[in-house]
Amino acid sequence: MINIKENEKLSILNHSCAHLLAQAVKRLYPHAMFWVGPVIEEGFYYDIDLGDDVIKEENLDQIEREMKKISKDGKRIVRHELTKEEALEQFKDDPYKIDLIERMDEESTVISCYTQGEFTDLCRGPHVETVKEIKYFKLLKVSGAYWKGDAKNKMLQRIYGICFETEEDLNQHLKFLEEAKERDHRKIGKDLSIYMTHELVGAGMPLWLPNGALIRKQLENYIYEKEQKLGYQHVYTPCVGTVDLYKTSGHWDHYQENMFPSMKVDDEEFVLRPMNCPHHMLVYKNDLHSYRDLPIRIGEFATDFRYEASGAVKGLERVRCMCQNDAHLFVTPEQIKDEFKKVVGLILDVYRDFGFKNYKFRLSLRDPEDKEKYFDDDAMWNMAENKLREVLNELGIDYFEAIGEAAFYGPKLDVEVKPAVGPEVTLSTCQLDFLLPRRFDLSYIDNKGEKQAPIVLHRAIFGTFDRFTAFLMEETKGAFPLWLAPLQVNIIPVNNDYHFEYAKEVETLLKQQNIRVEVDAREEKLGYRMRESQTRKIPCTLILGDKETEEKTISYRLFGHNETITLTQEEFVTYLKKQIEAKSTNMD
Ligand code: TSB
Ligand code: ZN
């Protein structure tokens, strides 16, 4: 998708379009007041105070028509420069602009405004020459946005739009957006009954429905098996901890804004845990360890709670209650690189199995200026960051660096993916940590008989089951590979009077092989039932009629294919089991 912000010409055009939007809104809602209207990756928006009026999606057409009218008039866009005093005078009735002007430094900023026809807006510019140039645009949506992003402030209305230089570009982009909407996991999740939400449970607290739960169980089994083979030991620990636990770990000081507030029970003060590291540190500490025992790899499918802003929660992708595919690896300094390599190897292995190709490795580093978030030990940070760089270079992995994205306890390697809608998110992560083992006073006895602190690698391959499933839905467009599909085989008897019994026989046969199967014997036309099988994205649809019933064979169609293949029962079972076993992402 095009990034408007990175294209200078389109940035100017989109920003000019934001002004055109404001002018049209002002004509239709004369009492409207305007906060800011920046260009973003996806186009532009304008935050507007409309008093008691509410703009809904269905009002956007009317605003667009007004914008077209203004554009046709073709007024010039004229720049004026003002002193701070003049600006304060000119915008004296507009508290939003006054707020902006008051924060401007007279010495260093030139205060400017732009006028087109009857409309003037405070703005740094630049803009296109005339409103005539703003021709191919579309208003996309409207939502609420707190003034200055602060929930304590008034809720403004934010109208989003996008503008291009040609009609062709606009149409192509709108088509892309339409397709993205179809791929959005929130739509797929609803259409295929993967998960639901309910306001009585709360924002960002998804409920996994049977179809989603089946997928999740497969994912759990899949990664558990891999981790067992790699020497991980899984544990179960509570999803609460005392405030003292999180004071010890440092989360209380460095991560509190991401946590739910604490609750008192008897004399103890608890928090819902945002991370599992402290619990796993205590599991490690439960035994004495020699260097010979290391690495020790403690894994858990662990439920965490994090405070995410209500505007930020999104389907399964960004939730407030999540389940991490977490593990903490306790290693000696000599083992860091090797163990880190194994984690990267596992990530690549898993992505290969799922057929993921669109992802980027990000090396997330500390911001050396930010002494508050990051503990102050330059030598340790440099060493840790360099170790990660070395491994990536040795593995020949392409990556980019991001300052200020490290965890408070250490640098990390994140895998970034792009959802159908919205900005990139982190899926897998592997984090190096010299801090927490010391805070918990962890130790092992080295080969000289001396006590040493282990180093910890925090890693989550799926990230969370929630986010991973969201991404999986978008990558597959809901057509899950056979091994993951909640329903693997749908059997349709051509005529219920004659073929139902044979359909049930095949169902029993497949059930015995642990294949997830259903018979669709509804009194609906064959064509209708076959179409519905496609809509539900069931990987394999069996059509059983006279020939199949007589010859005891199986005719099937794969999702998205039109050809029908006939096999003996035995051949069919062998074929299915092979596909499931191989976890194949295409069924050839
Ligand atoms: C890997 N302590 C480490 C752990 O040991 C940790 O918690 N790291 S984390 O903060 O980066 O979270 C792990 C993963 O959880 C992230 O990589 C991301 O994929 C996922 N995640 C984070 N926040 C959310 C959220 N709000 N909703 C869904 N998934 C999330
Ligand atoms: Zn951790």
Coordinates of C-alpha atoms and ligand atoms in Angstrom, one line a residue:
M1 CA 0.0 0.0 0.0
I2 CA 1.2 3.5 -0.8
N3 CA 2.5 5.6 2.1
I4 CA 1.1 9.0 1.5
K5 CA 3.4 10.6 4.1
E6 CA 6.5 9.4 2.4
N7 CA 5.5 10.9 -1.0
E8 CA 6.1 14.7 -1.0
K9 CA 3.7 15.5 -3.8
L10 CA 0.9 13.4 -2.4
S11 CA 1.5 14.8 1.1
I12 CA 1.0 18.3 -0.1
L13 CA -2.1 17.3 -2.0
N14 CA -3.6 15.4 1.0
H15 CA -2.9 18.2 3.4
S16 CA -4.6 20.6 1.0
C17 CA -7.5 18.2 0.8
A18 CA -7.8 18.3 4.6
H19 CA -8.3 22.1 4.3
L20 CA -10.9 21.5 1.6
L21 CA -12.7 19.2 3.9
A22 CA -12.6 21.7 6.7
Q23 CA -14.0 24.4 4.4
A24 CA -16.9 22.1 3.3
V25 CA -17.6 21.2 6.9
K26 CA -17.6 24.8 7.9
R27 CA -20.2 25.6 5.2
L28 CA -22.5 22.8 6.3
Y29 CA -21.9 23.2 10.0
P30 CA -21.1 26.9 10.5
H31 CA -20.4 26.4 14.3
A32 CA -17.7 23.8 13.6
M33 CA -14.2 24.5 15.1
F34 CA -11.1 22.8 13.9
W35 CA -8.2 21.3 15.8
V36 CA -5.5 19.7 13.6
G37 CA -5.6 18.1 10.1
P38 CA -2.4 16.2 9.5
V39 CA -1.3 13.9 6.7
I40 CA -0.9 10.3 7.8
E41 CA 0.4 7.2 6.0
E42 CA -3.2 6.4 4.9
G43 CA -4.1 9.9 3.7
F44 CA -5.2 12.6 6.0
Y45 CA -7.7 13.4 8.8
Y46 CA -9.2 16.5 10.4
D47 CA -10.2 16.6 14.1
I48 CA -13.4 18.7 14.4
D49 CA -15.5 20.1 17.3
L50 CA -19.1 20.1 16.1
G51 CA -20.7 20.9 19.4
D52 CA -23.8 18.8 19.7
D53 CA -23.8 17.7 16.1
V54 CA -22.7 14.3 15.1
I55 CA -21.3 13.4 11.6
K56 CA -22.1 9.8 10.6
E57 CA -20.7 7.8 7.7
E58 CA -23.8 8.5 5.8
N59 CA -23.1 12.3 6.0
L60 CA -19.8 11.9 4.3
D61 CA -21.3 11.9 0.8
Q62 CA -22.8 15.3 1.4
I63 CA -19.6 16.7 2.6
E64 CA -17.8 15.3 -0.4
R65 CA -20.3 16.9 -2.7
E66 CA -19.6 20.3 -1.1
M67 CA -15.9 19.7 -1.4
K68 CA -16.3 19.0 -5.2
K69 CA -18.3 22.2 -5.5
I70 CA -15.6 24.3 -3.8
S71 CA -12.9 22.5 -5.9
K72 CA -14.8 23.4 -9.1
D73 CA -15.0 27.1 -8.1
G74 CA -11.2 26.9 -8.4
K75 CA -10.2 29.5 -5.9
R76 CA -6.5 30.2 -5.3
I77 CA -4.9 29.1 -2.0
V78 CA -3.1 32.1 -0.7
R79 CA -0.5 32.2 2.1
H80 CA -0.2 35.0 4.7
E81 CA 2.4 35.4 7.3
L82 CA 1.5 36.9 10.7
T83 CA 3.1 38.0 13.9
K84 CA 2.0 36.1 17.0
E85 CA 0.0 39.1 18.1
E86 CA -1.8 39.3 14.8
A87 CA -2.5 35.5 14.8
L88 CA -3.9 35.7 18.3
E89 CA -6.2 38.6 17.2
Q90 CA -7.3 36.9 14.0
F91 CA -8.2 33.6 15.7
K92 CA -9.4 35.1 19.0
D93 CA -12.8 33.3 18.7
D94 CA -11.2 29.9 18.1
P95 CA -9.9 28.3 21.3
Y96 CA -8.3 25.4 19.4
K97 CA -6.2 27.7 17.2
I98 CA -5.3 29.9 20.2
D99 CA -4.0 26.8 21.9
L100 CA -1.8 26.1 18.9
I101 CA -0.6 29.7 18.5
E102 CA 0.2 30.2 22.2
R103 CA 2.6 27.2 22.0
M104 CA 4.4 28.7 19.1
D105 CA 7.8 30.3 19.7
E106 CA 7.8 33.7 18.1
E107 CA 11.5 33.7 17.5
S108 CA 11.8 30.4 15.7
T109 CA 8.5 29.8 13.9
V110 CA 7.0 31.8 11.1
I111 CA 3.2 31.8 11.8
S112 CA 1.3 31.4 8.6
C113 CA -2.2 30.9 7.5
Y114 CA -3.8 29.9 4.2
T115 CA -7.0 31.3 2.7
Q116 CA -9.1 29.8 0.0
G117 CA -12.3 31.7 -0.8
E118 CA -14.1 32.5 2.5
F119 CA -12.1 30.0 4.5
T120 CA -8.8 30.6 6.3
D121 CA -6.9 28.1 8.4
L122 CA -3.8 28.4 10.5
C123 CA -1.2 26.2 8.8
R124 CA 2.5 25.8 8.2
G125 CA 1.9 24.6 4.6
P126 CA 2.8 24.1 1.9
H127 CA -0.3 23.7 -0.2
V128 CA -1.2 23.3 -3.9
E129 CA -1.8 26.5 -5.8
T130 CA -5.6 26.3 -6.3
V131 CA -8.4 24.2 -4.9
K132 CA -8.9 23.0 -8.5
E133 CA -6.0 20.7 -8.2
I134 CA -7.8 18.7 -5.4
K135 CA -10.0 16.6 -7.5
Y136 CA -9.7 12.9 -6.9
F137 CA -10.5 12.3 -3.2
K138 CA -12.6 10.2 -1.0
L139 CA -13.7 10.6 2.6
L140 CA -13.2 7.2 4.2
K141 CA -14.6 7.1 7.7
V142 CA -15.4 9.1 10.8
S143 CA -14.5 8.3 14.4
G144 CA -14.2 9.9 17.8
A145 CA -10.8 11.2 18.9
Y146 CA -10.1 12.9 22.2
W147 CA -8.6 16.3 22.0
K148 CA -4.8 15.9 22.2
G149 CA -5.4 12.2 22.6
D150 CA -6.3 12.5 26.2
A151 CA -9.4 10.7 27.5
K152 CA -9.9 13.5 30.1
N153 CA -10.5 16.0 27.2
K154 CA -13.5 16.5 25.0
M155 CA -14.2 14.0 22.3
L156 CA -13.8 15.5 18.8
Q157 CA -14.9 14.0 15.5
R158 CA -12.2 12.8 13.2
I159 CA -12.9 12.5 9.5
Y160 CA -10.5 10.5 7.5
G161 CA -9.9 10.8 3.7
I162 CA -7.4 10.3 0.9
C163 CA -6.6 12.2 -2.2
F164 CA -4.7 11.3 -5.4
E165 CA -3.5 13.0 -8.6
T166 CA -5.5 10.9 -11.0
E167 CA -8.8 9.1 -11.0
E168 CA -7.1 5.9 -11.8
D169 CA -4.8 6.0 -8.7
L170 CA -7.8 6.8 -6.5
N171 CA -9.9 3.9 -7.9
Q172 CA -7.0 1.5 -7.6
H173 CA -6.5 2.5 -4.0
L174 CA -10.2 2.2 -3.2
K175 CA -10.2 -1.3 -4.7
F176 CA -7.2 -2.1 -2.5
L177 CA -9.1 -0.8 0.6
E178 CA -12.1 -2.9 -0.3
E179 CA -9.9 -6.0 -0.5
A180 CA -8.3 -5.2 2.8
K181 CA -11.7 -4.9 4.4
E182 CA -12.5 -8.4 3.2
R183 CA -9.2 -9.7 4.7
D184 CA -9.7 -7.8 8.0
H185 CA -9.6 -10.5 10.7
R186 CA -12.5 -8.8 12.5
K187 CA -14.7 -9.5 9.5
I188 CA -13.4 -13.0 9.0
G189 CA -13.6 -13.7 12.8
K190 CA -17.3 -12.8 12.7
D191 CA -18.2 -14.5 9.4
L192 CA -16.6 -17.7 10.4
S193 CA -17.5 -17.6 14.2
I194 CA -14.0 -17.6 15.4
Y195 CA -14.4 -15.1 18.3
M196 CA -16.9 -12.6 19.7
T197 CA -16.8 -9.7 22.1
H198 CA -19.4 -8.4 24.5
E199 CA -19.6 -5.1 26.3
L200 CA -20.5 -7.0 29.5
V201 CA -17.1 -8.8 29.4
G202 CA -15.3 -5.6 28.3
A203 CA -13.4 -4.0 25.6
G204 CA -10.3 -5.9 24.4
M205 CA -11.5 -9.1 26.1
P206 CA -12.4 -11.5 23.3
L207 CA -14.3 -14.7 23.8
W208 CA -13.0 -17.6 21.6
L209 CA -15.9 -19.5 20.1
P210 CA -15.7 -23.2 19.4
N211 CA -14.2 -22.7 15.9
G212 CA -11.6 -20.3 17.2
A213 CA -10.9 -22.6 20.2
L214 CA -10.3 -25.5 17.8
I215 CA -7.7 -23.5 15.9
R216 CA -6.1 -22.4 19.1
K217 CA -5.8 -25.9 20.4
Q218 CA -4.1 -27.0 17.2
L219 CA -1.7 -24.1 17.5
E220 CA -1.0 -25.0 21.1
N221 CA -0.3 -28.6 20.2
Y222 CA 1.8 -27.6 17.3
I223 CA 4.2 -25.3 19.2
Y224 CA 4.2 -27.4 22.3
E225 CA 5.5 -30.4 20.3
K226 CA 8.2 -28.2 18.7
E227 CA 9.2 -26.8 22.1
Q228 CA 9.3 -30.3 23.7
K229 CA 11.7 -31.4 21.0
L230 CA 13.9 -28.4 21.7
G231 CA 14.2 -29.1 25.4
Y232 CA 11.6 -26.7 26.8
Q233 CA 9.8 -27.5 30.1
H234 CA 6.3 -26.2 30.4
V235 CA 4.8 -24.9 33.6
Y236 CA 1.4 -23.5 34.8
T237 CA 1.5 -20.4 36.9
P238 CA -1.2 -18.0 38.2
C239 CA -2.2 -15.0 36.2
V240 CA -2.0 -12.7 39.2
G241 CA 1.0 -11.7 41.3
T242 CA 1.6 -9.4 44.2
V243 CA 2.6 -5.8 43.7
D244 CA 5.8 -6.7 45.5
L245 CA 6.6 -9.3 42.8
Y246 CA 6.3 -6.6 40.2
K247 CA 8.3 -4.2 42.3
T248 CA 11.1 -6.7 42.5
S249 CA 11.1 -7.2 38.7
G250 CA 11.0 -3.5 38.0
H251 CA 7.6 -3.7 36.1
W252 CA 6.0 -1.7 38.8
D253 CA 8.3 1.2 38.0
H254 CA 8.8 0.8 34.3
Y255 CA 5.6 -0.8 33.0
Q256 CA 2.8 0.4 35.3
E257 CA 1.0 2.4 32.6
N258 CA 0.5 -0.8 30.7
M259 CA -0.9 -2.6 33.8
F260 CA -4.4 -2.9 35.3
P261 CA -4.6 -1.2 38.6
S262 CA -3.9 -3.2 41.7
M263 CA -6.5 -4.8 43.9
K264 CA -6.5 -5.5 47.6
V265 CA -7.4 -8.9 49.0
D266 CA -7.0 -9.3 52.8
D267 CA -3.6 -7.9 53.5
E268 CA -2.1 -8.6 50.0
E269 CA -2.1 -6.3 47.1
F270 CA -2.4 -8.1 43.7
V271 CA -2.1 -7.2 40.1
L272 CA -3.3 -9.0 37.0
R273 CA 0.0 -9.9 35.5
P274 CA 1.1 -8.1 32.3
M275 CA 4.1 -10.5 31.8
N276 CA 5.2 -13.9 33.0
C277 CA 8.9 -13.3 33.5
P278 CA 8.7 -12.8 37.3
H279 CA 6.8 -16.1 37.8
H280 CA 9.3 -17.9 35.7
M281 CA 12.3 -16.4 37.6
L282 CA 10.8 -17.8 40.8
V283 CA 10.4 -21.2 39.1
Y284 CA 14.1 -21.1 38.2
K285 CA 15.0 -20.1 41.8
N286 CA 13.1 -23.0 43.2
D287 CA 16.2 -25.2 42.5
L288 CA 19.9 -24.9 42.8
H289 CA 21.6 -25.0 39.4
S290 CA 25.0 -25.9 38.0
Y291 CA 26.3 -24.6 34.7
R292 CA 25.8 -28.2 33.5
D293 CA 22.0 -27.8 33.8
L294 CA 21.9 -24.7 31.6
P295 CA 20.2 -23.7 29.3
I296 CA 17.0 -24.2 31.3
R297 CA 14.0 -23.3 29.1
I298 CA 10.7 -22.6 31.0
G299 CA 7.7 -22.4 28.7
E300 CA 4.1 -21.5 29.4
F301 CA 0.9 -20.7 27.5
A302 CA 0.3 -17.8 29.9
T303 CA -2.6 -15.4 30.2
D304 CA -1.6 -11.8 30.7
F305 CA -3.6 -8.6 31.1
R306 CA -2.4 -5.3 29.8
Y307 CA -4.0 -1.9 29.7
E308 CA -4.3 -0.9 26.1
A309 CA -6.1 2.4 25.3
S310 CA -9.7 1.8 24.3
G311 CA -9.0 3.4 20.9
A312 CA -6.1 1.0 20.4
V313 CA -7.8 -2.3 21.1
K314 CA -8.5 -4.2 17.9
G315 CA -10.2 -7.6 17.4
L316 CA -7.8 -10.3 18.4
E317 CA -4.8 -8.3 17.3
R318 CA -4.5 -5.9 20.2
V319 CA -6.4 -7.1 23.3
R320 CA -6.3 -6.5 27.0
C321 CA -6.4 -10.2 27.9
M322 CA -4.0 -12.3 25.9
C323 CA -2.3 -15.6 26.0
Q324 CA 1.4 -15.6 25.2
N325 CA 3.3 -18.5 23.8
D326 CA 6.0 -17.5 26.3
A327 CA 9.3 -19.0 27.4
H328 CA 12.3 -17.8 29.4
L329 CA 15.6 -19.3 28.6
F330 CA 18.2 -19.2 31.4
V331 CA 21.7 -19.4 29.9
T332 CA 25.4 -18.8 30.7
P333 CA 27.1 -15.9 28.8
E334 CA 28.8 -18.4 26.5
Q335 CA 25.4 -19.8 25.5
I336 CA 23.7 -16.5 24.6
K337 CA 24.5 -16.5 20.9
D338 CA 23.8 -20.2 20.3
E339 CA 20.5 -20.1 22.1
F340 CA 19.5 -16.9 20.4
K341 CA 20.3 -18.5 17.0
K342 CA 18.0 -21.4 17.9
V343 CA 15.2 -19.1 18.7
V344 CA 15.6 -17.3 15.4
G345 CA 15.7 -20.8 13.7
L346 CA 12.5 -21.7 15.4
I347 CA 10.8 -18.5 14.2
L348 CA 11.9 -19.1 10.6
D349 CA 10.8 -22.8 10.9
V350 CA 7.3 -21.8 12.1
Y351 CA 6.9 -19.1 9.5
R352 CA 7.9 -21.6 6.8
D353 CA 5.2 -24.0 8.1
F354 CA 2.6 -21.4 7.9
G355 CA 3.8 -20.1 4.6
F356 CA 4.3 -16.5 5.9
K357 CA 6.4 -14.4 3.6
N358 CA 5.6 -10.8 4.5
Y359 CA 7.5 -10.0 7.6
K360 CA 10.5 -8.0 8.7
F361 CA 13.1 -8.4 11.4
R362 CA 13.5 -5.4 13.6
L363 CA 16.4 -5.0 16.1
S364 CA 14.8 -3.0 18.9
L365 CA 17.4 -0.9 20.7
R366 CA 17.3 1.4 23.7
D367 CA 17.2 5.2 23.4
P368 CA 20.4 6.1 25.3
E369 CA 18.8 9.5 26.2
D370 CA 15.8 7.9 27.9
K371 CA 17.3 7.2 31.4
E372 CA 13.9 6.8 32.9
K373 CA 12.8 3.8 30.9
Y374 CA 16.1 2.1 30.5
F375 CA 18.4 1.1 33.3
D376 CA 21.6 3.1 33.2
D377 CA 24.5 0.7 32.3
D378 CA 25.9 1.6 28.9
A379 CA 28.4 -1.2 28.9
M380 CA 25.8 -3.8 29.5
W381 CA 23.4 -2.4 26.8
N382 CA 26.2 -2.1 24.2
M383 CA 27.3 -5.6 24.9
A384 CA 23.8 -7.0 24.7
E385 CA 22.9 -5.0 21.5
N386 CA 26.1 -6.1 19.8
K387 CA 25.5 -9.7 20.6
L388 CA 22.2 -9.6 18.9
R389 CA 23.7 -7.8 15.9
E390 CA 26.4 -10.4 15.6
V391 CA 24.0 -13.3 15.6
L392 CA 21.8 -11.6 12.9
N393 CA 24.9 -10.9 10.8
E394 CA 26.2 -14.5 11.2
L395 CA 22.8 -15.8 10.2
G396 CA 22.7 -13.5 7.2
I397 CA 19.3 -12.1 8.3
D398 CA 18.1 -8.8 6.8
Y399 CA 16.9 -6.5 9.6
F400 CA 16.4 -2.8 10.4
E401 CA 17.2 -1.1 13.7
A402 CA 14.7 0.9 15.8
I403 CA 15.9 3.1 18.6
G404 CA 13.7 3.3 21.7
E405 CA 11.8 0.1 21.0
A406 CA 13.8 -2.1 23.4
A407 CA 12.1 -3.6 26.5
F408 CA 13.1 -1.8 29.8
Y409 CA 15.2 -4.9 30.6
G410 CA 17.1 -5.3 27.4
P411 CA 17.3 -5.1 23.5
K412 CA 15.2 -7.4 21.4
L413 CA 14.6 -8.8 18.0
D414 CA 11.0 -8.4 16.9
V415 CA 9.3 -9.7 13.8
E416 CA 7.0 -7.1 12.3
V417 CA 4.0 -7.9 10.2
K418 CA 1.5 -5.7 8.4
P419 CA -2.2 -6.3 9.2
A420 CA -4.8 -5.8 6.5
V421 CA -5.9 -2.6 8.1
G422 CA -3.7 -0.4 10.4
P423 CA 0.0 -0.1 11.2
E424 CA 2.5 -2.8 11.6
V425 CA 2.6 -4.9 14.7
T426 CA 5.1 -7.3 16.4
L427 CA 4.4 -11.0 16.1
S428 CA 7.4 -12.9 17.4
T429 CA 9.9 -11.5 19.8
C430 CA 13.2 -12.6 21.4
Q431 CA 14.6 -10.4 24.1
L432 CA 18.0 -10.4 25.9
D433 CA 18.0 -9.6 29.6
F434 CA 20.8 -9.1 32.0
L435 CA 18.7 -7.2 34.5
L436 CA 15.8 -9.4 35.9
P437 CA 18.0 -12.3 36.9
R438 CA 19.9 -9.9 39.1
R439 CA 16.8 -8.3 40.5
F440 CA 15.6 -11.8 41.5
D441 CA 19.1 -12.8 42.8
L442 CA 19.2 -15.8 40.5
S443 CA 22.3 -17.9 40.3
Y444 CA 24.1 -21.0 39.0
I445 CA 27.4 -22.5 40.0
D446 CA 30.0 -22.1 37.3
N447 CA 32.8 -24.5 36.4
K448 CA 35.1 -23.0 39.0
G449 CA 32.5 -23.5 41.7
E450 CA 31.5 -19.9 41.8
K451 CA 28.1 -18.3 41.9
Q452 CA 27.1 -16.5 38.7
A453 CA 23.9 -14.8 37.6
P454 CA 22.4 -16.4 34.5
I455 CA 21.2 -14.4 31.5
V456 CA 17.6 -14.7 30.3
L457 CA 16.2 -14.8 26.8
H458 CA 12.5 -13.9 26.8
R459 CA 10.9 -15.2 23.7
A460 CA 7.4 -15.7 22.2
I461 CA 7.3 -17.4 18.8
F462 CA 3.6 -16.8 18.1
G463 CA 3.7 -13.6 20.2
T464 CA 0.3 -14.3 21.6
F465 CA -2.2 -16.8 20.3
D466 CA -4.5 -13.9 19.9
R467 CA -2.4 -11.8 17.6
F468 CA -1.1 -14.8 15.8
T469 CA -4.6 -16.1 15.0
A470 CA -5.6 -12.6 13.8
F471 CA -2.6 -12.5 11.4
L472 CA -3.3 -16.1 10.3
M473 CA -6.9 -15.2 9.5
E474 CA -5.7 -12.3 7.3
E475 CA -2.9 -14.2 5.6
T476 CA -5.2 -17.1 4.7
K477 CA -8.3 -14.9 4.2
G478 CA -10.1 -17.4 6.5
A479 CA -9.3 -20.4 4.3
F480 CA -7.3 -22.2 6.9
P481 CA -5.0 -25.0 5.9
L482 CA -6.6 -28.4 6.4
W483 CA -4.7 -29.3 9.6
L484 CA -6.0 -26.1 11.3
A485 CA -9.5 -25.8 9.8
P486 CA -12.2 -26.0 12.5
L487 CA -14.3 -28.2 10.1
Q488 CA -12.1 -30.1 7.7
V489 CA -14.6 -32.1 5.6
N490 CA -18.2 -31.2 4.7
I491 CA -20.2 -34.1 3.3
I492 CA -23.1 -33.3 1.1
P493 CA -25.5 -36.1 0.1
V494 CA -26.8 -35.2 -3.4
N495 CA -30.3 -36.5 -2.4
N496 CA -31.1 -37.0 1.2
D497 CA -33.6 -39.8 0.4
Y498 CA -31.0 -42.0 -1.4
H499 CA -27.5 -40.9 -0.2
F500 CA -27.9 -39.9 3.4
E501 CA -27.0 -43.3 4.7
Y502 CA -23.8 -43.6 2.7
A503 CA -22.9 -40.0 3.8
K504 CA -23.2 -41.1 7.4
E505 CA -21.1 -44.1 6.7
V506 CA -18.3 -41.9 5.3
E507 CA -18.7 -39.5 8.3
T508 CA -18.1 -42.4 10.7
L509 CA -15.1 -43.6 8.8
L510 CA -13.5 -40.1 8.8
K511 CA -14.4 -39.5 12.5
Q512 CA -12.5 -42.7 13.4
Q513 CA -9.5 -41.2 11.8
N514 CA -9.9 -38.0 13.9
I515 CA -10.9 -35.9 11.0
R516 CA -13.3 -33.1 11.8
V517 CA -16.3 -33.8 9.6
E518 CA -20.0 -32.9 9.3
V519 CA -22.9 -34.0 7.0
D520 CA -25.0 -31.2 5.5
A521 CA -28.3 -33.0 5.0
R522 CA -30.5 -29.9 5.1
E523 CA -33.4 -29.8 2.7
E524 CA -31.6 -27.3 0.4
K525 CA -30.6 -27.6 -3.2
L526 CA -27.3 -29.2 -3.9
G527 CA -25.9 -26.0 -5.5
Y528 CA -26.9 -23.9 -2.5
R529 CA -25.2 -26.3 -0.1
M530 CA -22.1 -26.4 -2.2
R531 CA -21.9 -22.6 -2.4
E532 CA -22.3 -22.4 1.4
S533 CA -19.4 -24.8 1.8
Q534 CA -17.3 -22.3 -0.1
T535 CA -18.5 -19.4 1.9
R536 CA -17.6 -21.2 5.1
K537 CA -14.2 -21.9 3.5
I538 CA -14.3 -25.6 4.4
P539 CA -11.1 -27.1 2.9
C540 CA -12.8 -30.3 1.5
T541 CA -16.4 -30.8 0.3
L542 CA -17.6 -34.3 -0.5
I543 CA -20.4 -34.7 -3.0
L544 CA -22.0 -38.2 -2.6
G545 CA -24.6 -39.3 -5.2
D546 CA -25.7 -42.5 -6.9
K547 CA -22.3 -43.5 -8.3
E548 CA -20.4 -43.0 -5.1
T549 CA -23.1 -44.8 -3.1
E550 CA -23.0 -47.8 -5.4
E551 CA -19.3 -48.0 -5.8
K552 CA -18.4 -46.9 -2.3
T553 CA -16.2 -44.2 -3.6
I554 CA -15.7 -40.6 -2.6
S555 CA -15.9 -37.5 -4.9
Y556 CA -14.6 -34.3 -3.4
R557 CA -13.8 -30.7 -4.3
L558 CA -11.2 -28.6 -2.6
F559 CA -11.9 -25.1 -1.5
G560 CA -11.5 -22.6 -4.3
H561 CA -11.3 -25.4 -7.0
N562 CA -14.0 -26.4 -9.5
E563 CA -12.8 -29.8 -10.4
T564 CA -14.2 -32.9 -8.7
I565 CA -11.9 -35.8 -8.0
T566 CA -13.0 -39.3 -7.2
L567 CA -11.0 -41.7 -5.1
T568 CA -11.6 -45.0 -3.2
Q569 CA -12.4 -44.5 0.5
E570 CA -8.9 -45.8 1.4
E571 CA -7.1 -43.5 -1.1
F572 CA -9.1 -40.6 0.2
V573 CA -8.3 -41.2 3.9
T574 CA -4.6 -41.7 3.0
Y575 CA -4.6 -38.5 1.0
L576 CA -6.2 -36.5 3.8
K577 CA -4.0 -37.9 6.5
K578 CA -0.9 -37.1 4.5
Q579 CA -2.0 -33.5 4.0
I580 CA -2.8 -33.1 7.7
E581 CA 0.5 -34.7 8.8
A582 CA 2.5 -32.5 6.4
K583 CA 0.5 -29.4 7.6
S584 CA 0.4 -28.5 4.0
T585 CA -0.7 -25.0 3.1
N586 CA -1.8 -25.9 -0.4
M587 CA -3.6 -29.2 -0.9
D588 CA -1.7 -30.4 -4.0
Ligands
TSB1 C1 8.3 -12.7 25.5 N1 8.3 -10.8 28.7 C2 8.2 -11.0 27.3 C3 8.0 -12.4 27.0 O1 8.8 -13.3 27.7 C4 7.1 -10.1 26.8 O2 6.0 -10.0 27.4 N2 7.3 -9.5 25.6 S1 6.2 -8.6 24.9 O3 5.8 -7.5 25.7 O4 6.8 -8.1 23.7 O5 5.0 -9.4 24.5 C5 5.1 -10.6 23.8 C6 4.3 -10.6 22.5 O6 2.9 -10.4 22.9 C7 4.6 -9.5 21.6 O7 5.6 -9.8 20.7 C8 3.2 -9.4 20.8 O8 3.2 -10.3 19.7 C9 2.2 -9.9 21.8 N3 1.4 -8.8 22.3 C10 1.8 -7.7 23.0 N4 0.8 -6.9 23.4 C11 -0.3 -7.5 22.8 C12 -1.7 -7.2 22.8 N5 -2.2 -6.1 23.5 N6 -2.6 -8.0 22.2 C13 -2.2 -9.1 21.6 N7 -0.9 -9.5 21.6 C14 0.0 -8.7 22.2
ZN2 ZN 9.4 -12.3 29.7

